[in-house]
mmCIF file of C-alpha atoms in Angstrom:
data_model
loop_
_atom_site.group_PDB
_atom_site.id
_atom_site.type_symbol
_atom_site.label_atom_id
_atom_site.label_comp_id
_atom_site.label_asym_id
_atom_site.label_seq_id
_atom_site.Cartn_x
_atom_site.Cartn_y
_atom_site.Cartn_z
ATOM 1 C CA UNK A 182 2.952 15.366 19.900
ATOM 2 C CA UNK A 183 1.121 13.438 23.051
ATOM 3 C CA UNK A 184 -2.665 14.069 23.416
ATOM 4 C CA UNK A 185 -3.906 13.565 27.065
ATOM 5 C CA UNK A 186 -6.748 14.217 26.661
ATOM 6 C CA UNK A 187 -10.389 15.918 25.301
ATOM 7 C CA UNK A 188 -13.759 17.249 26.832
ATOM 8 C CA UNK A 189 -16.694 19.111 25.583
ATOM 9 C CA UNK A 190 -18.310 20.547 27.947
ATOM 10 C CA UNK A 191 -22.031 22.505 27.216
ATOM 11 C CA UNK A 192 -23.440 25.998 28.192
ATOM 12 C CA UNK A 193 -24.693 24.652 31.631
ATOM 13 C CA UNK A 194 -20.902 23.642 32.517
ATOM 14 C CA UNK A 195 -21.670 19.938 32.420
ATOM 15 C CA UNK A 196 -19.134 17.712 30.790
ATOM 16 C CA UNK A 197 -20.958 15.984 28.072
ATOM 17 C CA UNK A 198 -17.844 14.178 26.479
ATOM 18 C CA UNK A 199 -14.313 13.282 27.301
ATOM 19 C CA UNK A 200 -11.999 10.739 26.150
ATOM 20 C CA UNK A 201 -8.038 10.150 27.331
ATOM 21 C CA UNK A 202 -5.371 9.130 25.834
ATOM 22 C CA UNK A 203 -2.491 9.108 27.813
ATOM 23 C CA UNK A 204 -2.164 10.292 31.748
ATOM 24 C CA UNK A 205 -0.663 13.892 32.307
ATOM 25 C CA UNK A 206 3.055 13.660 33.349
ATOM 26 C CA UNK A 207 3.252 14.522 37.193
ATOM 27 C CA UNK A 208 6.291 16.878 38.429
ATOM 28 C CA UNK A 209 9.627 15.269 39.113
ATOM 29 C CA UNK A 210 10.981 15.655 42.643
ATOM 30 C CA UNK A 211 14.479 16.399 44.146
ATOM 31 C CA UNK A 212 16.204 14.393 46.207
ATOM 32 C CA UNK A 213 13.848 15.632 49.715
ATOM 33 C CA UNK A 214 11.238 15.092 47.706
ATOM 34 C CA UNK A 215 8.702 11.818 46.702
ATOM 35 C CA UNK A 216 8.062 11.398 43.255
ATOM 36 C CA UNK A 217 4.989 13.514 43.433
ATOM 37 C CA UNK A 218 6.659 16.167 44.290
ATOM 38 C CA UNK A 219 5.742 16.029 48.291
ATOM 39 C CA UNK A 220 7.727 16.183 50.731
ATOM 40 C CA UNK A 221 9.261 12.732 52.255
ATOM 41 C CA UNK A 222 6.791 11.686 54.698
ATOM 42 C CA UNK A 223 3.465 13.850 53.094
ATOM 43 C CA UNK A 224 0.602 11.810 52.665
ATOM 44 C CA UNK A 225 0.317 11.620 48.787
ATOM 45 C CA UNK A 226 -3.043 13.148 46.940
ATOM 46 C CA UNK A 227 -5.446 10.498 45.975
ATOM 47 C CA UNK A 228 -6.149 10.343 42.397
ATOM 48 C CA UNK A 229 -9.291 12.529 40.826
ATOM 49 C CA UNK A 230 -12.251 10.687 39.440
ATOM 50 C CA UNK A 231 -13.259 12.047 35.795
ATOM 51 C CA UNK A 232 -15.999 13.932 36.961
ATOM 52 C CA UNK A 233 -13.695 15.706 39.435
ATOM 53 C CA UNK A 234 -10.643 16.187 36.922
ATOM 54 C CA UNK A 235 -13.554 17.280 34.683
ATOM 55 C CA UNK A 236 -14.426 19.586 37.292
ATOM 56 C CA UNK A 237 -11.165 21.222 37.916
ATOM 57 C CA UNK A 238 -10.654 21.466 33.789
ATOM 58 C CA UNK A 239 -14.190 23.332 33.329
ATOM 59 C CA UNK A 240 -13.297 25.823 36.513
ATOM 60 C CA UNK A 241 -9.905 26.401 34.770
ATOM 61 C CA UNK A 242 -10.803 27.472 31.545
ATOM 62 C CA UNK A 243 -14.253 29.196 33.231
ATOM 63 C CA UNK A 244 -11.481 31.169 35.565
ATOM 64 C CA UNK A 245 -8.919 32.392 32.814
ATOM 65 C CA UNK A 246 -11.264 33.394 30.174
ATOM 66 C CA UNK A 247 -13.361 35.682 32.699
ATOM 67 C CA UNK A 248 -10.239 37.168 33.640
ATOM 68 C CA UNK A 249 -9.053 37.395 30.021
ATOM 69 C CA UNK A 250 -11.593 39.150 29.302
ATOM 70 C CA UNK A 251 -12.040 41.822 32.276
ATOM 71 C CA UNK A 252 -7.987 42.434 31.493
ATOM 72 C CA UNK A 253 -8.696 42.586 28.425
ATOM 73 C CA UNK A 254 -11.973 43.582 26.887
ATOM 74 C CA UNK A 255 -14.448 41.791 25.338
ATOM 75 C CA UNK A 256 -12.758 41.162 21.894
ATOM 76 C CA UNK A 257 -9.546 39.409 23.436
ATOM 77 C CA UNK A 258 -10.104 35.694 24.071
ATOM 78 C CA UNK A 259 -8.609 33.162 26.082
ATOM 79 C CA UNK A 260 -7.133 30.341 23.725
ATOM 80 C CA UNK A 261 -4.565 28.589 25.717
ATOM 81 C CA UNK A 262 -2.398 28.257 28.830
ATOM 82 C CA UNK A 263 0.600 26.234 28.952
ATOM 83 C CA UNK A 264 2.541 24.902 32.344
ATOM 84 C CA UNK A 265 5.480 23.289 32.841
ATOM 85 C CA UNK A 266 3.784 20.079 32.106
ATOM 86 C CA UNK A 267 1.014 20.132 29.911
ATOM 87 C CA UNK A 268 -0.926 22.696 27.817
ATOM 88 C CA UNK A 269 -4.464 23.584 27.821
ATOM 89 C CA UNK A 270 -6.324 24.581 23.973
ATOM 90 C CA UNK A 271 -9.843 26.062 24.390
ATOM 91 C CA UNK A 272 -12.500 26.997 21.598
ATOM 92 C CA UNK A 273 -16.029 28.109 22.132
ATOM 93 C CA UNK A 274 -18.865 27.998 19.766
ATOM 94 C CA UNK A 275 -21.622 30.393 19.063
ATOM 95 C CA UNK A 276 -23.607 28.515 21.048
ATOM 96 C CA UNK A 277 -21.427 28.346 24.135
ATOM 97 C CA UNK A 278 -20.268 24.676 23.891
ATOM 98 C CA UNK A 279 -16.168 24.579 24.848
ATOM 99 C CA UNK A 280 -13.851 22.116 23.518
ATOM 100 C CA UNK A 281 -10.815 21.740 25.368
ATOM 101 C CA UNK A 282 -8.225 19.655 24.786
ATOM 102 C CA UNK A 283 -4.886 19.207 26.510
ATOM 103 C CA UNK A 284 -1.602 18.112 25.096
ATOM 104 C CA UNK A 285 2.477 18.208 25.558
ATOM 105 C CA UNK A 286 3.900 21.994 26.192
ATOM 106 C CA UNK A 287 5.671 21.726 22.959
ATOM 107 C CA UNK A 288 2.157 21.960 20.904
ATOM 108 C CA UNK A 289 1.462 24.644 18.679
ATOM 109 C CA UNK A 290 -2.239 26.118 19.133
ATOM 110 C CA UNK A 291 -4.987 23.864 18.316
ATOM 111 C CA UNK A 292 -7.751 26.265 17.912
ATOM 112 C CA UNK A 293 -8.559 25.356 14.129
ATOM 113 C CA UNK A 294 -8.257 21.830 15.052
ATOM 114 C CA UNK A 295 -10.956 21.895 17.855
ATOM 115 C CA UNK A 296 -13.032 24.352 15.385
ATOM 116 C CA UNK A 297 -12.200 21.015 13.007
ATOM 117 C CA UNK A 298 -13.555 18.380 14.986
ATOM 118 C CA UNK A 299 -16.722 20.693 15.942
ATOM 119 C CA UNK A 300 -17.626 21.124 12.431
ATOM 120 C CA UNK A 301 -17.072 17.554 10.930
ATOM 121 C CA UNK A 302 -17.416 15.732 13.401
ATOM 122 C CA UNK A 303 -19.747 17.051 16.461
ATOM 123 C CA UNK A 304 -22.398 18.824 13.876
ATOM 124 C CA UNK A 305 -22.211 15.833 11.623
ATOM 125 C CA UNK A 306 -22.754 13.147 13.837
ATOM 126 C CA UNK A 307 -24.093 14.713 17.329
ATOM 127 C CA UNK A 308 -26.226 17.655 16.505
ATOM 128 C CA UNK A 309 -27.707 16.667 12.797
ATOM 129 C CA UNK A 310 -28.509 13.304 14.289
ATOM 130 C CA UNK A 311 -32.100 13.140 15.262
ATOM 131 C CA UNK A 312 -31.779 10.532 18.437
ATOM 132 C CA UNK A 313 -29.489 12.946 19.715
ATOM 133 C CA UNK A 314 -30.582 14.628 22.529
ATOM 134 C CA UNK A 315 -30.240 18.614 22.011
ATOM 135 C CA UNK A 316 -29.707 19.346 25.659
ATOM 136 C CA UNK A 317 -27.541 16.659 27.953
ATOM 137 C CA UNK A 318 -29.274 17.150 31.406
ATOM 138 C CA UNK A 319 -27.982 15.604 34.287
ATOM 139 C CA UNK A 320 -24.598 14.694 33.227
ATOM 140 C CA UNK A 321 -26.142 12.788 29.918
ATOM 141 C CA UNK A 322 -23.418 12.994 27.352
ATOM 142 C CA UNK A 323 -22.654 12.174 23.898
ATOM 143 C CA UNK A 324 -23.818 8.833 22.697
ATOM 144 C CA UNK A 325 -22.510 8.446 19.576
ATOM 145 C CA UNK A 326 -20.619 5.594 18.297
ATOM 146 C CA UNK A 327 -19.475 7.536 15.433
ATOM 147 C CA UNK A 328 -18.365 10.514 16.654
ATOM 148 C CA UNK A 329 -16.482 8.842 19.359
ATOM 149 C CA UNK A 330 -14.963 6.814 16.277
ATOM 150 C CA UNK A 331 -14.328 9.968 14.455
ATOM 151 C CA UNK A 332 -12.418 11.898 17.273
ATOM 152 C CA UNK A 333 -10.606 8.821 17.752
ATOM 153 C CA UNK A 334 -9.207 8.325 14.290
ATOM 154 C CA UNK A 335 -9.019 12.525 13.710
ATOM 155 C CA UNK A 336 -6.639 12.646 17.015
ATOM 156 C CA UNK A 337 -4.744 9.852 15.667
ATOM 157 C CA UNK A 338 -4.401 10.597 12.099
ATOM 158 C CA UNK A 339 -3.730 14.224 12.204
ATOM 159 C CA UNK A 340 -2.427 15.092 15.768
ATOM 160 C CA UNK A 341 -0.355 12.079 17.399
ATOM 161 C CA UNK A 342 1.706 11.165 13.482
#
């Protein structure tokens, strides 16, 4: 399994963590096509920052789980959405923090392994940790050396073996 990468973002839609692992595979082209999947000749897309792929990733998830849940009612929820490339795993908390992270298509859900890394690791070391600021304004995020450490060595010892 290939992790590309993880964000938390907090209930005023700022990203207040992310870490990547490995760039997101871009689509393979035929032969009137570049690599990028553009036609021969098209100008090719500059790259997103990580506040803009951030962004996009937040307006996703913000997008499918407000339709999910006018299709669907209030008790479905959006979990995941998988493309051709890459899929997307969402969990929410209580109090409306969202852990995303995105991985290969061939993934199973990783809803208990977000709810996981919230539990040990982001109320361990983030919110029981008294410098810790309890709101990020501003774009602050997560400042933790060890919960940085501890995603890092979760991700790695129980996702990417």
């Amino acid at each position: 399994m290939v992790v590309y990468s993880f964000y938390i973002f907090d209930r005023h839609a700022e990203c207040i963590y992310k870490k990547k692992w490995a760039p997101r595979p871009t689509s393979t082209g035929s032969k009137t096509q570049q690599s990028n999947g553009l036609p021969d000749g098209a100008s090719q897309p500059k790259a997103l920052s990580a506040e803009d792929d951030a962004k996009l990733i937040f307006g996703t998830i913000f997008s499918l789980r407000n339709m999910v849940r006018k299709l669907g009612g209030e008790d479905d929820r959006f979990i995941s959405y998988r493309t051709g490339h890459y899929k997307l795993h969402y969990y929410e908390t209580p109090t409306s923090l969202k852990f995303v992270m995105v991985t290969d298509t061939k993934t199973n859900n990783l809803r208990i392994v977000l709810h996981q890394i919230y539990v040990s690791l982001y109320v361990e070391y983030v919110v029981k940790n008294p410098l810790s600021p309890i709101e990020h304004p501003g774009g602050i995020g997560v400042n933790c050396e060890l919960f940085e450490l501890g995603v890092e060595q979760f991700v790695n010892a129980s996702l990417m073996s």
